[in-house]
PDB file of C-alpha atoms in Angstrom:
ATOM      1  CA  MET P   1      -0.002  -0.125   0.013  1.00  0.00           C
ATOM      2  CA  SER P   2       2.118   2.785  -1.147  1.00  0.00           C
ATOM      3  CA  ASP P   3      -0.053   5.870  -0.044  1.00  0.00           C
ATOM      4  CA  VAL P   4       0.527   5.149   3.793  1.00  0.00           C
ATOM      5  CA  LEU P   5       3.064   7.167   5.210  1.00  0.00           C
ATOM      6  CA  ILE P   6       5.352   5.606   7.976  1.00  0.00           C
ATOM      7  CA  ARG P   7       6.900   8.165  10.024  1.00  0.00           C
ATOM      8  CA  PRO P   8       8.108   9.063  13.360  1.00  0.00           C
ATOM      9  CA  ALA P   9       5.213   9.516  16.023  1.00  0.00           C
ATOM     10  CA  THR P  10       4.745  12.740  17.684  1.00  0.00           C
ATOM     11  CA  GLU P  11       2.878  13.986  20.699  1.00  0.00           C
ATOM     12  CA  ALA P  12       0.085  15.273  18.317  1.00  0.00           C
ATOM     13  CA  ASP P  13      -0.534  11.589  17.445  1.00  0.00           C
ATOM     14  CA  LEU P  14      -1.100  10.661  20.882  1.00  0.00           C
ATOM     15  CA  PRO P  15      -4.879  10.960  21.125  1.00  0.00           C
ATOM     16  CA  PHE P  16      -5.144   8.814  17.867  1.00  0.00           C
ATOM     17  CA  ILE P  17      -2.663   6.028  19.256  1.00  0.00           C
ATOM     18  CA  THR P  18      -4.555   6.004  22.360  1.00  0.00           C
ATOM     19  CA  ALA P  19      -7.807   5.340  20.740  1.00  0.00           C
ATOM     20  CA  ILE P  20      -6.418   2.588  18.813  1.00  0.00           C
ATOM     21  CA  TYR P  21      -4.843   1.026  21.831  1.00  0.00           C
ATOM     22  CA  ASP P  22      -8.032   1.601  23.870  1.00  0.00           C
ATOM     23  CA  HIS P  23     -10.060  -0.734  21.180  1.00  0.00           C
ATOM     24  CA  ALA P  24      -7.238  -3.278  21.194  1.00  0.00           C
ATOM     25  CA  VAL P  25      -7.480  -3.509  25.187  1.00  0.00           C
ATOM     26  CA  ARG P  26     -11.215  -3.338  25.450  1.00  0.00           C
ATOM     27  CA  THR P  27     -11.941  -5.879  22.532  1.00  0.00           C
ATOM     28  CA  GLY P  28      -8.921  -7.798  21.642  1.00  0.00           C
ATOM     29  CA  THR P  29      -6.279 -10.504  22.940  1.00  0.00           C
ATOM     30  CA  ALA P  30      -3.039  -8.867  21.534  1.00  0.00           C
ATOM     31  CA  THR P  31      -2.582  -7.163  24.564  1.00  0.00           C
ATOM     32  CA  PHE P  32      -2.811  -8.642  28.086  1.00  0.00           C
ATOM     33  CA  GLU P  33      -3.874  -5.206  29.447  1.00  0.00           C
ATOM     34  CA  LEU P  34      -7.353  -5.329  30.982  1.00  0.00           C
ATOM     35  CA  ILE P  35      -8.032  -1.482  31.583  1.00  0.00           C
ATOM     36  CA  PRO P  36      -7.217   1.028  28.504  1.00  0.00           C
ATOM     37  CA  PRO P  37      -4.835   3.174  29.733  1.00  0.00           C
ATOM     38  CA  ASP P  38      -5.776   7.146  29.463  1.00  0.00           C
ATOM     39  CA  LEU P  39      -4.006   9.968  27.076  1.00  0.00           C
ATOM     40  CA  ALA P  40      -1.886  10.840  30.245  1.00  0.00           C
ATOM     41  CA  GLU P  41      -0.497   7.435  30.625  1.00  0.00           C
ATOM     42  CA  MET P  42      -0.084   6.824  26.942  1.00  0.00           C
ATOM     43  CA  THR P  43       1.965  10.421  26.669  1.00  0.00           C
ATOM     44  CA  ARG P  44       4.034   8.875  29.773  1.00  0.00           C
ATOM     45  CA  ARG P  45       4.930   5.646  28.175  1.00  0.00           C
ATOM     46  CA  PHE P  46       5.479   7.538  24.584  1.00  0.00           C
ATOM     47  CA  GLY P  47       8.033  10.060  26.776  1.00  0.00           C
ATOM     48  CA  ALA P  48       9.798   7.089  28.354  1.00  0.00           C
ATOM     49  CA  LEU P  49      10.464   5.377  24.931  1.00  0.00           C
ATOM     50  CA  ARG P  50      11.475   8.403  23.015  1.00  0.00           C
ATOM     51  CA  ASP P  51      13.772   9.538  25.812  1.00  0.00           C
ATOM     52  CA  GLY P  52      15.174   6.209  26.050  1.00  0.00           C
ATOM     53  CA  GLY P  53      16.244   6.499  22.142  1.00  0.00           C
ATOM     54  CA  PHE P  54      13.822   3.954  21.116  1.00  0.00           C
ATOM     55  CA  PRO P  55      11.907   4.086  17.550  1.00  0.00           C
ATOM     56  CA  TYR P  56       8.368   5.055  17.831  1.00  0.00           C
ATOM     57  CA  LEU P  57       6.336   5.280  14.634  1.00  0.00           C
ATOM     58  CA  ALA P  58       3.031   6.171  13.314  1.00  0.00           C
ATOM     59  CA  ALA P  59       1.123   4.839  10.210  1.00  0.00           C
ATOM     60  CA  GLU P  60      -0.601   7.980   8.545  1.00  0.00           C
ATOM     61  CA  LEU P  61      -3.368   7.485   5.497  1.00  0.00           C
ATOM     62  CA  ASP P  62      -5.207  10.266   3.915  1.00  0.00           C
ATOM     63  CA  GLY P  63      -3.755  12.605   7.017  1.00  0.00           C
ATOM     64  CA  ALA P  64      -5.300  10.197   9.521  1.00  0.00           C
ATOM     65  CA  VAL P  65      -3.092   7.961  12.113  1.00  0.00           C
ATOM     66  CA  VAL P  66      -4.349   4.530  11.371  1.00  0.00           C
ATOM     67  CA  GLY P  67      -1.516   2.403  13.291  1.00  0.00           C
ATOM     68  CA  TYR P  68       1.521   2.769  15.257  1.00  0.00           C
ATOM     69  CA  ALA P  69       4.623   0.488  16.145  1.00  0.00           C
ATOM     70  CA  TYR P  70       7.307   0.690  18.518  1.00  0.00           C
ATOM     71  CA  ALA P  71      10.421  -0.869  20.323  1.00  0.00           C
ATOM     72  CA  GLY P  72      11.264  -0.704  23.864  1.00  0.00           C
ATOM     73  CA  PRO P  73      13.488  -2.606  25.922  1.00  0.00           C
ATOM     74  CA  TYR P  74      13.040  -6.455  26.091  1.00  0.00           C
ATOM     75  CA  ARG P  75      14.474  -6.589  29.732  1.00  0.00           C
ATOM     76  CA  PRO P  76      15.625  -4.288  32.262  1.00  0.00           C
ATOM     77  CA  ARG P  77      18.855  -5.798  33.069  1.00  0.00           C
ATOM     78  CA  PRO P  78      22.057  -4.619  31.207  1.00  0.00           C
ATOM     79  CA  ALA P  79      22.953  -7.812  29.352  1.00  0.00           C
ATOM     80  CA  TYR P  80      20.015  -7.092  27.562  1.00  0.00           C
ATOM     81  CA  ARG P  81      20.767  -4.023  26.184  1.00  0.00           C
ATOM     82  CA  PHE P  82      20.956  -5.156  22.521  1.00  0.00           C
ATOM     83  CA  THR P  83      17.781  -6.735  22.346  1.00  0.00           C
ATOM     84  CA  VAL P  84      14.269  -4.804  21.913  1.00  0.00           C
ATOM     85  CA  GLU P  85      10.702  -6.100  22.097  1.00  0.00           C
ATOM     86  CA  ASN P  86       8.302  -4.788  19.439  1.00  0.00           C
ATOM     87  CA  SER P  87       4.632  -3.764  19.617  1.00  0.00           C
ATOM     88  CA  ILE P  88       2.228  -2.972  16.642  1.00  0.00           C
ATOM     89  CA  TYR P  89      -1.184  -1.970  16.612  1.00  0.00           C
ATOM     90  CA  LEU P  90      -3.580  -0.902  14.039  1.00  0.00           C
ATOM     91  CA  ALA P  91      -7.104   0.691  13.842  1.00  0.00           C
ATOM     92  CA  PRO P  92      -9.715  -1.793  13.146  1.00  0.00           C
ATOM     93  CA  ALA P  93     -10.247  -0.929   9.489  1.00  0.00           C
ATOM     94  CA  SER P  94      -6.642  -0.787   8.638  1.00  0.00           C
ATOM     95  CA  HIS P  95      -6.019  -4.664   9.419  1.00  0.00           C
ATOM     96  CA  ARG P  96      -5.263  -6.660   6.366  1.00  0.00           C
ATOM     97  CA  ARG P  97      -4.228  -3.909   4.208  1.00  0.00           C
ATOM     98  CA  GLY P  98      -0.282  -4.007   4.437  1.00  0.00           C
ATOM     99  CA  ILE P  99       0.195  -1.467   6.804  1.00  0.00           C
ATOM    100  CA  GLY P 100       1.381  -3.565   9.600  1.00  0.00           C
ATOM    101  CA  ILE P 101       4.302  -5.035   7.538  1.00  0.00           C
ATOM    102  CA  GLN P 102       5.089  -1.771   6.391  1.00  0.00           C
ATOM    103  CA  LEU P 103       5.318  -0.662   9.970  1.00  0.00           C
ATOM    104  CA  LEU P 104       7.391  -3.685  11.021  1.00  0.00           C
ATOM    105  CA  ARG P 105       9.788  -3.191   8.378  1.00  0.00           C
ATOM    106  CA  ARG P 106      10.559   0.253   8.872  1.00  0.00           C
ATOM    107  CA  LEU P 107      10.687  -0.681  12.868  1.00  0.00           C
ATOM    108  CA  ILE P 108      13.468  -3.236  12.143  1.00  0.00           C
ATOM    109  CA  ALA P 109      15.479  -0.570   9.951  1.00  0.00           C
ATOM    110  CA  GLU P 110      15.121   1.719  12.679  1.00  0.00           C
ATOM    111  CA  CYS P 111      16.248  -0.781  15.549  1.00  0.00           C
ATOM    112  CA  GLU P 112      19.062  -1.994  13.117  1.00  0.00           C
ATOM    113  CA  ALA P 113      20.442   1.964  12.516  1.00  0.00           C
ATOM    114  CA  ARG P 114      20.604   2.045  16.251  1.00  0.00           C
ATOM    115  CA  GLY P 115      22.648  -1.147  17.021  1.00  0.00           C
ATOM    116  CA  TYR P 116      20.094  -3.280  18.202  1.00  0.00           C
ATOM    117  CA  ARG P 117      21.146  -6.898  17.309  1.00  0.00           C
ATOM    118  CA  GLN P 118      17.836  -9.102  18.459  1.00  0.00           C
ATOM    119  CA  MET P 119      13.948  -8.171  18.113  1.00  0.00           C
ATOM    120  CA  ILE P 120      11.579 -10.327  20.391  1.00  0.00           C
ATOM    121  CA  ALA P 121       7.716 -10.294  19.240  1.00  0.00           C
ATOM    122  CA  VAL P 122       5.800 -11.415  22.262  1.00  0.00           C
ATOM    123  CA  ILE P 123       2.398 -11.838  20.750  1.00  0.00           C
ATOM    124  CA  GLY P 124      -0.920 -12.062  22.696  1.00  0.00           C
ATOM    125  CA  ASP P 125      -3.018 -14.937  22.000  1.00  0.00           C
ATOM    126  CA  SER P 126      -1.708 -18.040  20.025  1.00  0.00           C
ATOM    127  CA  ALA P 127      -4.773 -17.646  17.667  1.00  0.00           C
ATOM    128  CA  ASN P 128      -3.570 -14.370  16.871  1.00  0.00           C
ATOM    129  CA  ALA P 129      -2.881 -15.407  12.931  1.00  0.00           C
ATOM    130  CA  GLY P 130      -2.597 -11.809  11.823  1.00  0.00           C
ATOM    131  CA  SER P 131       0.505 -11.004  14.117  1.00  0.00           C
ATOM    132  CA  VAL P 132       2.180 -14.159  13.535  1.00  0.00           C
ATOM    133  CA  GLY P 133       1.654 -13.936   9.758  1.00  0.00           C
ATOM    134  CA  VAL P 134       3.336 -10.335   9.735  1.00  0.00           C
ATOM    135  CA  HIS P 135       6.118 -11.333  12.024  1.00  0.00           C
ATOM    136  CA  THR P 136       6.828 -14.327   9.753  1.00  0.00           C
ATOM    137  CA  ARG P 137       6.564 -12.173   6.670  1.00  0.00           C
ATOM    138  CA  ALA P 138       9.260 -10.043   8.074  1.00  0.00           C
ATOM    139  CA  GLY P 139      11.529 -12.958   8.732  1.00  0.00           C
ATOM    140  CA  PHE P 140      10.920 -13.809  12.531  1.00  0.00           C
ATOM    141  CA  GLN P 141      11.131 -17.192  13.575  1.00  0.00           C
ATOM    142  CA  MET P 142       8.991 -18.847  16.239  1.00  0.00           C
ATOM    143  CA  ILE P 143      10.799 -19.587  19.348  1.00  0.00           C
ATOM    144  CA  GLY P 144       8.260 -20.723  21.570  1.00  0.00           C
ATOM    145  CA  THR P 145       4.493 -20.611  23.088  1.00  0.00           C
ATOM    146  CA  HIS P 146       3.879 -20.119  26.923  1.00  0.00           C
ATOM    147  CA  PRO P 147       0.495 -21.857  27.387  1.00  0.00           C
ATOM    148  CA  SER P 148      -2.207 -20.274  29.109  1.00  0.00           C
ATOM    149  CA  VAL P 149      -0.042 -17.538  31.233  1.00  0.00           C
ATOM    150  CA  GLY P 150      -2.857 -14.920  30.501  1.00  0.00           C
ATOM    151  CA  LEU P 151      -6.214 -14.702  31.517  1.00  0.00           C
ATOM    152  CA  LYS P 152      -8.597 -12.082  29.771  1.00  0.00           C
ATOM    153  CA  PHE P 153     -12.253 -12.402  28.669  1.00  0.00           C
ATOM    154  CA  GLY P 154     -12.684 -15.392  30.831  1.00  0.00           C
ATOM    155  CA  ARG P 155     -10.343 -17.563  28.975  1.00  0.00           C
ATOM    156  CA  TRP P 156      -6.649 -18.645  29.234  1.00  0.00           C
ATOM    157  CA  LEU P 157      -4.777 -17.172  26.691  1.00  0.00           C
ATOM    158  CA  ASP P 158      -1.019 -18.156  25.235  1.00  0.00           C
ATOM    159  CA  THR P 159       1.815 -16.059  24.285  1.00  0.00           C
ATOM    160  CA  VAL P 160       3.784 -16.708  21.349  1.00  0.00           C
ATOM    161  CA  MET P 161       7.290 -15.755  20.983  1.00  0.00           C
ATOM    162  CA  MET P 162       9.268 -14.738  17.963  1.00  0.00           C
ATOM    163  CA  GLN P 163      12.531 -13.536  17.212  1.00  0.00           C
ATOM    164  CA  LEU P 164      14.419 -11.921  14.556  1.00  0.00           C
ATOM    165  CA  ALA P 165      18.413 -11.232  14.534  1.00  0.00           C
ATOM    166  CA  LEU P 166      19.068  -7.556  13.639  1.00  0.00           C
ATOM    167  CA  GLY P 167      22.065  -6.515  11.570  1.00  0.00           C
ATOM    168  CA  ALA P 168      24.863  -8.446  12.322  1.00  0.00           C
ATOM    169  CA  GLY P 169      22.700 -10.588  14.877  1.00  0.00           C
ATOM    170  CA  ASP P 170      25.069 -12.991  17.403  1.00  0.00           C
ATOM    171  CA  THR P 171      27.808 -13.187  14.639  1.00  0.00           C
ATOM    172  CA  THR P 172      29.689 -10.385  16.264  1.00  0.00           C
ATOM    173  CA  ILE P 173      30.191  -8.655  19.560  1.00  0.00           C
ATOM    174  CA  PRO P 174      28.974  -5.235  19.626  1.00  0.00           C
ATOM    175  CA  ASP P 175      31.955  -2.656  20.363  1.00  0.00           C
ATOM    176  CA  SER P 176      32.789  -2.639  24.004  1.00  0.00           C
ATOM    177  CA  ASN P 177      31.951   0.733  25.005  1.00  0.00           C
ATOM    178  CA  ALA P 178      27.912   0.116  24.060  1.00  0.00           C
TER     179      ALA P 178
END
């Protein structure tokens, strides 16, 4: 879909991003959050990622924000500093239009440019074929499933773990100053 603009997200995008995520929390199993965060909390999260130097992207179609993606720390301990976890969310009308793969490919490029070496996708709900498919098309490998680790909408949900080597991956050791 060539008319989609993938660009860095701004604070002006946050009301739209908050609405997209609100819908995902209330109706879907891609996230295990149970109560949608408000604009103030989404602004705090955005700021923390931006201040940490992580990429946060918006997908714009016909002047409207229709999706977003970001990378953040996989785990807080220093040994994980070259590994990021990704998140992608789309407005309901934007599913199955190629926007998710565009966001993910740009996010991968942004993370590689920042020197990250691994990207982890923690996909809520093993039945989330759309997310598994997008990650597979982007080159992610299935690394496992955590069965029944989340309880949402009165049912147990799995998480699917997928991983992609970025740049040189684990074939070299990053600069010792990093």
